């Protein structure tokens, strides 16, 4: 009898775990802005996320999770100085590696990104160095390729594979002289790019950027960030029957923002991406800052003082057939779709995103992958546990 009750209790515990729908934001804390995330069933039903790294090295951190709660830093897509040697000479703290887009297609991980030189005029197309990194093993930093560069007069590149097999890139044109979104055919192996068109410039918010495209039910859905990456940040969307447009904006735009709720603990919510889980449920990641409801209020407690930076948050999304998606507002404790069963990632080079730093340096060891330098390091300036240490 006791063994039967024990078995029943274990079974009920397993069901409760599988049906758990509550998690806490941010899911990837600290300096992890501009998230782009995907679900890859081919790799043991695993979620993968990439975030911006600007001037730090190593950069473009890759995090994985199997339950959307426990995230592990498994590799850095930019881990070799010769991948992007120009990072060493970039001026201004706002230069560097901008928002990546991470996608998985036919067994290959693609990461498209931009190395930005803020010293150059916005009308100078060489300000934007767009590139493609690939990998078949995202758990290894060494597996990420050298970059394939492509000429594109903007930033935030995002790939899209259409039904006819053609590949396109979408990106943001510089807002200084023509704010809007660009599409162009792109060869991901050679970097050869076709004619650029500009199908939509958003809803009128400043700095339309961070475009991503999905095709559903015969519609092309174009997701954007608008309003700048501060207190007016927002997520908008439009759709069209043709990739080239014209695009009709969602009646409920903005679909996600904190600009209309100044009391929210999370502010500047925007720069979103969308993905599904194994049950077909939709989720969105976005960046946010923990501002306690005083962001942008001078002299509010958090005005210009955000020590945790822009972090990655998660929220459930409902996307019904032939309709625009509905985003759940970002909060600290979130309930929504059932979460996958609890699972702690094991593969990869780094540690869990919320792990404490208890680190030793045995002889012959190297720096942990979450230890970063400002621009490219000079190896002669330090040593890790040298002989006799």
Coordinates of C-alpha atoms in Angstrom, one line a residue:
X1 CA 0.0 0.0 0.0
X2 CA 2.8 2.4 1.0
X3 CA 4.6 1.7 -2.3
X4 CA 1.5 2.4 -4.2
X5 CA 1.0 5.7 -2.5
X6 CA 4.6 6.6 -3.1
X7 CA 4.3 5.8 -6.8
X8 CA 1.2 7.9 -7.0
X9 CA 2.9 10.8 -5.3
X10 CA 5.9 10.6 -7.7
X11 CA 3.5 10.5 -10.6
X12 CA 1.6 13.5 -9.4
X13 CA 4.8 15.4 -8.8
X14 CA 5.9 14.7 -12.3
X15 CA 2.6 16.0 -13.7
X16 CA 2.9 19.1 -11.5
X17 CA 6.4 19.7 -12.9
X18 CA 5.2 19.3 -16.5
X19 CA 2.3 21.6 -15.9
X20 CA 4.2 24.3 -14.1
X21 CA 3.6 27.6 -15.9
X22 CA 5.3 30.2 -13.6
X23 CA 8.7 31.6 -14.1
X24 CA 10.7 34.7 -13.0
X25 CA 12.2 37.5 -15.1
X26 CA 14.8 38.3 -16.2
X27 CA 15.6 34.8 -17.6
X28 CA 19.2 35.9 -18.5
X29 CA 20.3 38.6 -16.1
X30 CA 22.9 41.4 -16.3
X31 CA 24.3 42.7 -19.5
X32 CA 22.4 40.6 -22.1
X33 CA 20.5 42.9 -24.4
X34 CA 18.8 42.5 -27.8
X35 CA 18.0 38.7 -27.4
X36 CA 17.3 36.5 -30.3
X37 CA 16.1 33.0 -29.4
X38 CA 15.1 29.8 -31.2
X39 CA 13.8 26.3 -30.4
X40 CA 15.7 23.4 -32.0
X41 CA 13.9 20.1 -31.6
X42 CA 16.7 18.3 -33.5
X43 CA 19.0 19.0 -30.5
X44 CA 17.1 17.4 -27.7
X45 CA 14.3 20.0 -27.7
X46 CA 16.7 22.8 -26.7
X47 CA 16.2 26.6 -26.7
X48 CA 19.2 28.7 -27.8
X49 CA 19.6 32.5 -27.3
X50 CA 22.2 35.0 -28.5
X51 CA 22.6 38.6 -27.2
X52 CA 24.6 41.7 -28.0
X53 CA 28.1 42.3 -26.7
X54 CA 29.2 45.7 -28.0
X55 CA 32.9 46.3 -27.2
X56 CA 33.6 43.3 -24.9
X57 CA 35.6 40.2 -25.8
X58 CA 34.8 37.4 -26.0
X59 CA 31.4 38.3 -27.3
X60 CA 28.1 37.2 -28.7
X61 CA 27.3 34.8 -25.8
X62 CA 25.2 31.8 -26.6
X63 CA 22.8 30.5 -23.8
X64 CA 20.8 27.3 -23.8
X65 CA 17.9 25.9 -21.8
X66 CA 15.6 23.0 -22.0
X67 CA 12.9 24.3 -19.6
X68 CA 13.0 28.1 -20.3
X69 CA 14.0 28.6 -16.6
X70 CA 17.5 27.3 -16.3
X71 CA 19.8 29.0 -18.8
X72 CA 23.5 28.1 -19.3
X73 CA 26.2 30.1 -21.0
X74 CA 27.6 27.4 -23.4
X75 CA 29.8 29.3 -25.9
X76 CA 30.8 32.6 -27.3
X77 CA 30.3 32.9 -31.1
X78 CA 33.1 35.6 -31.1
X79 CA 36.0 34.0 -29.2
X80 CA 39.0 34.5 -31.5
X81 CA 40.5 38.0 -32.0
X82 CA 41.1 37.3 -35.7
X83 CA 37.4 36.9 -36.3
X84 CA 36.8 40.6 -35.9
X85 CA 40.2 42.3 -35.4
X86 CA 38.6 45.7 -36.0
X87 CA 37.0 45.6 -32.5
X88 CA 40.4 46.6 -31.1
X89 CA 40.3 50.0 -32.7
X90 CA 36.7 51.1 -32.4
X91 CA 36.1 54.4 -30.6
X92 CA 33.2 55.4 -28.4
X93 CA 31.5 53.1 -25.8
X94 CA 28.4 52.8 -28.1
X95 CA 30.4 51.2 -30.9
X96 CA 30.9 47.4 -31.3
X97 CA 28.7 44.3 -31.9
X98 CA 25.1 45.2 -32.2
X99 CA 22.0 43.0 -32.1
X100 CA 22.5 39.5 -33.4
X101 CA 19.8 37.3 -35.0
X102 CA 20.2 33.5 -34.3
X103 CA 18.5 31.0 -36.6
X104 CA 18.8 27.3 -37.3
X105 CA 18.3 26.0 -40.8
X106 CA 19.0 22.5 -42.3
X107 CA 21.4 21.5 -39.5
X108 CA 23.3 24.8 -39.4
X109 CA 23.2 27.6 -36.8
X110 CA 23.4 31.0 -38.5
X111 CA 24.2 34.2 -36.5
X112 CA 23.9 37.5 -38.4
X113 CA 25.2 40.6 -36.8
X114 CA 26.8 44.1 -37.3
X115 CA 30.1 45.6 -36.1
X116 CA 29.3 49.3 -35.8
X117 CA 31.8 52.2 -35.8
X118 CA 30.0 55.1 -34.2
X119 CA 32.9 57.4 -35.1
X120 CA 31.9 57.4 -38.8
X121 CA 29.0 59.5 -40.1
X122 CA 25.7 57.7 -40.3
X123 CA 25.6 58.5 -44.1
X124 CA 28.9 56.5 -44.5
X125 CA 27.9 52.9 -45.3
X126 CA 31.3 51.6 -44.0
X127 CA 30.0 52.5 -40.5
X128 CA 28.1 49.1 -40.7
X129 CA 30.2 45.9 -41.0
X130 CA 27.6 43.2 -41.4
X131 CA 28.6 39.6 -41.1
X132 CA 27.5 35.9 -40.8
X133 CA 28.8 33.3 -38.4
X134 CA 27.9 29.7 -38.6
X135 CA 28.2 26.6 -36.4
X136 CA 27.1 23.0 -36.3
X137 CA 28.0 22.7 -32.6
X138 CA 26.8 25.8 -30.6
X139 CA 28.1 24.3 -27.4
X140 CA 31.7 25.0 -28.5
X141 CA 33.2 28.4 -29.0
X142 CA 35.8 27.1 -31.4
X143 CA 33.1 25.7 -33.7
X144 CA 31.9 29.2 -34.7
X145 CA 33.2 30.1 -38.1
X146 CA 35.2 33.1 -39.3
X147 CA 32.8 35.8 -40.5
X148 CA 31.4 36.1 -44.0
X149 CA 30.9 39.8 -44.6
X150 CA 28.2 41.4 -46.7
X151 CA 27.5 44.9 -47.8
X152 CA 24.4 46.3 -46.2
X153 CA 23.7 50.0 -45.4
X154 CA 22.3 49.4 -42.0
X155 CA 22.2 47.1 -39.0
X156 CA 20.2 44.4 -37.1
X157 CA 20.3 41.9 -40.0
X158 CA 17.9 39.0 -39.7
X159 CA 17.7 36.0 -42.2
X160 CA 14.5 34.6 -43.6
X161 CA 14.0 31.5 -45.8
X162 CA 11.0 31.7 -48.1
X163 CA 8.9 28.7 -49.3
X164 CA 10.7 28.8 -52.7
X165 CA 14.1 28.2 -51.0
X166 CA 15.4 31.7 -51.5
X167 CA 17.1 33.4 -48.6
X168 CA 16.6 37.1 -47.7
X169 CA 18.0 39.5 -45.1
X170 CA 16.0 42.2 -43.3
X171 CA 17.7 45.0 -41.5
X172 CA 17.3 48.6 -40.3
X173 CA 18.3 51.5 -42.4
X174 CA 20.1 54.3 -40.5
X175 CA 17.5 56.5 -38.9
X176 CA 19.6 59.6 -39.4
X177 CA 18.5 60.1 -43.0
X178 CA 16.0 57.5 -43.9
X179 CA 14.4 55.5 -41.1
X180 CA 12.9 52.3 -42.3
X181 CA 13.3 48.5 -42.8
X182 CA 15.2 46.9 -45.7
X183 CA 14.8 43.5 -47.5
X184 CA 17.3 42.0 -49.9
X185 CA 18.2 38.5 -51.3
X186 CA 21.3 37.2 -49.6
X187 CA 23.7 34.3 -50.3
X188 CA 24.7 33.2 -46.8
X189 CA 27.7 31.3 -48.1
X190 CA 29.3 34.1 -50.2
X191 CA 27.7 37.3 -48.7
X192 CA 26.5 38.3 -52.2
X193 CA 23.5 40.5 -51.8
X194 CA 20.8 41.5 -54.2
X195 CA 18.7 44.6 -54.8
X196 CA 17.5 46.3 -51.6
X197 CA 13.9 47.4 -51.1
X198 CA 12.3 49.3 -48.2
X199 CA 8.8 47.8 -47.7
X200 CA 7.8 49.5 -44.3
X201 CA 9.1 52.2 -42.0
X202 CA 7.0 51.3 -38.9
X203 CA 4.2 53.1 -37.2
X204 CA 5.9 56.4 -36.8
X205 CA 8.0 55.7 -33.8
X206 CA 11.6 56.8 -33.9
X207 CA 14.4 54.4 -34.9
X208 CA 12.5 51.5 -36.5
X209 CA 14.9 48.5 -36.2
X210 CA 15.3 44.9 -35.2
X211 CA 13.2 43.4 -37.9
X212 CA 12.2 39.7 -38.0
X213 CA 10.0 37.9 -40.5
X214 CA 7.7 34.9 -40.1
X215 CA 5.4 33.4 -42.7
X216 CA 2.1 32.0 -41.4
X217 CA -1.2 31.2 -43.1
X218 CA -0.1 32.9 -46.3
X219 CA 0.9 36.1 -44.5
X220 CA 4.4 37.6 -44.1
X221 CA 4.5 39.0 -40.6
X222 CA 7.2 41.7 -40.0
X223 CA 8.1 42.4 -36.3
X224 CA 9.9 45.6 -35.4
X225 CA 11.3 47.6 -32.5
X226 CA 10.5 51.3 -32.4
X227 CA 10.8 54.3 -30.1
X228 CA 14.5 54.0 -29.3
X229 CA 15.8 51.7 -26.6
X230 CA 14.8 53.9 -23.6
X231 CA 11.5 54.7 -22.0
X232 CA 9.5 54.8 -25.3
X233 CA 10.7 51.4 -26.5
X234 CA 8.0 49.2 -28.1
X235 CA 7.3 46.2 -30.3
X236 CA 5.2 46.7 -33.4
X237 CA 4.1 44.4 -36.3
X238 CA 2.7 44.5 -39.8
X239 CA 1.8 41.9 -42.3
X240 CA 1.5 41.5 -46.1
X241 CA 0.6 38.8 -48.6
X242 CA 3.9 39.7 -50.4
X243 CA 7.4 39.9 -48.9
X244 CA 7.8 43.1 -50.8
X245 CA 4.7 44.6 -49.3
X246 CA 2.6 46.7 -48.9
X247 CA 2.4 46.0 -45.2
X248 CA -0.6 46.6 -43.0
X249 CA 0.1 47.5 -39.4
X250 CA -1.5 45.6 -36.5
X251 CA -4.6 47.5 -35.2
X252 CA -3.4 46.9 -31.6
X253 CA 0.1 48.3 -32.1
X254 CA 2.3 48.5 -30.0
X255 CA 1.9 44.9 -29.3
X256 CA 4.4 45.0 -26.3
X257 CA 5.7 48.0 -24.4
X258 CA 6.1 49.5 -20.9
X259 CA 5.8 53.1 -22.1
X260 CA 2.1 53.1 -21.2
X261 CA 2.8 51.8 -17.7
X262 CA 5.3 54.0 -15.9
X263 CA 4.7 52.1 -12.6
X264 CA 6.1 48.8 -14.1
X265 CA 9.3 47.5 -12.5
X266 CA 10.5 46.5 -16.0
X267 CA 10.9 49.5 -18.4
X268 CA 12.3 50.0 -21.9
X269 CA 10.7 46.7 -23.0
X270 CA 11.3 46.0 -26.7
X271 CA 13.6 44.5 -29.3
X272 CA 11.7 41.3 -29.3
X273 CA 12.0 37.9 -31.0
X274 CA 9.4 35.0 -31.3
X275 CA 9.7 31.3 -31.1
X276 CA 7.6 28.2 -30.4
X277 CA 8.1 25.3 -28.0
X278 CA 7.6 21.6 -28.5
X279 CA 3.8 21.9 -27.9
X280 CA 3.5 24.7 -30.5
X281 CA 3.0 27.4 -28.0
X282 CA 4.5 30.8 -28.8
X283 CA 6.9 32.8 -26.6
X284 CA 8.7 36.1 -26.9
X285 CA 12.0 37.3 -25.6
X286 CA 12.8 41.0 -25.3
X287 CA 15.2 43.4 -23.6
X288 CA 14.2 45.3 -20.5
X289 CA 15.7 47.3 -17.6
X290 CA 14.9 47.0 -14.0
X291 CA 14.0 50.6 -13.3
X292 CA 11.4 50.3 -10.5
X293 CA 8.9 52.6 -12.3
X294 CA 11.1 55.7 -12.3
X295 CA 13.0 55.2 -15.5
X296 CA 13.5 58.5 -17.4
X297 CA 12.1 60.6 -14.5
X298 CA 14.6 63.2 -13.4
X299 CA 15.6 63.0 -10.6
X300 CA 14.0 59.5 -10.3
X301 CA 15.9 56.9 -8.4
X302 CA 16.9 55.1 -11.5
X303 CA 17.4 58.1 -13.9
X304 CA 20.6 57.2 -15.8
X305 CA 21.5 54.6 -13.1
X306 CA 20.8 51.1 -14.3
X307 CA 23.6 48.9 -12.9
X308 CA 22.2 45.7 -14.2
X309 CA 22.0 47.1 -17.8
X310 CA 19.6 45.8 -20.4
X311 CA 18.6 42.2 -19.6
X312 CA 16.7 39.4 -21.4
X313 CA 13.0 38.8 -20.4
X314 CA 10.5 36.2 -21.5
X315 CA 6.7 36.4 -21.9
X316 CA 4.0 34.1 -23.3
X317 CA 2.4 35.0 -26.6
X318 CA -1.0 33.8 -28.1
X319 CA -0.9 33.7 -31.9
X320 CA -4.1 32.4 -33.4
X321 CA -4.6 31.5 -37.0
X322 CA -4.9 34.4 -39.5
X323 CA -4.4 37.0 -36.6
X324 CA -1.7 39.1 -35.1
X325 CA 0.0 37.8 -32.0
X326 CA -1.0 38.9 -28.5
X327 CA 1.8 39.5 -26.1
X328 CA 1.5 39.1 -22.3
X329 CA 2.9 42.3 -20.6
X330 CA 6.4 41.7 -19.0
X331 CA 6.4 41.3 -15.3
X332 CA 8.7 39.7 -12.7
X333 CA 6.6 36.6 -11.9
X334 CA 4.9 35.4 -15.1
X335 CA 2.3 32.7 -15.6
X336 CA 1.3 31.4 -19.0
X337 CA 1.9 28.4 -21.2
X338 CA 2.9 25.2 -19.4
X339 CA 6.7 25.0 -19.1
X340 CA 8.8 22.0 -20.2
X341 CA 9.8 19.7 -17.3
X342 CA 12.6 21.0 -15.2
X343 CA 16.0 20.3 -16.8
X344 CA 19.5 21.6 -15.9
X345 CA 21.7 22.1 -19.0
X346 CA 24.9 20.0 -18.9
X347 CA 26.6 20.5 -22.2
X348 CA 28.7 23.6 -23.0
X349 CA 31.7 25.5 -21.7
X350 CA 30.2 28.0 -19.2
X351 CA 28.0 28.1 -16.2
X352 CA 24.3 28.7 -15.4
X353 CA 23.4 32.4 -15.8
X354 CA 22.4 32.7 -12.1
X355 CA 25.4 30.7 -10.7
X356 CA 27.7 32.2 -8.1
X357 CA 31.3 32.8 -9.1
X358 CA 33.4 30.4 -7.1
X359 CA 36.4 30.1 -9.3
X360 CA 39.9 28.6 -9.0
X361 CA 42.7 28.7 -11.5
X362 CA 44.6 25.5 -11.5
X363 CA 47.8 25.4 -13.6
X364 CA 47.2 25.2 -17.3
X365 CA 43.6 26.6 -17.0
X366 CA 42.1 29.4 -19.0
X367 CA 39.7 32.2 -18.1
X368 CA 36.0 31.2 -17.8
X369 CA 34.0 32.1 -20.9
X370 CA 32.0 34.8 -19.0
X371 CA 35.2 36.7 -18.0
X372 CA 35.4 39.6 -20.5
X373 CA 37.8 42.2 -21.7
X374 CA 37.1 45.7 -22.9
X375 CA 38.0 45.4 -26.6
X376 CA 40.6 42.8 -27.6
X377 CA 43.0 41.8 -24.8
X378 CA 46.8 41.8 -25.0
X379 CA 47.9 38.4 -23.9
X380 CA 51.2 39.7 -22.6
X381 CA 49.4 41.7 -20.0
X382 CA 48.2 38.8 -17.9
X383 CA 48.8 35.1 -17.2
X384 CA 46.5 32.5 -15.7
X385 CA 48.2 30.5 -12.9
X386 CA 51.7 30.5 -14.3
X387 CA 54.3 27.9 -13.1
X388 CA 55.3 28.5 -9.6
X389 CA 52.3 30.6 -8.8

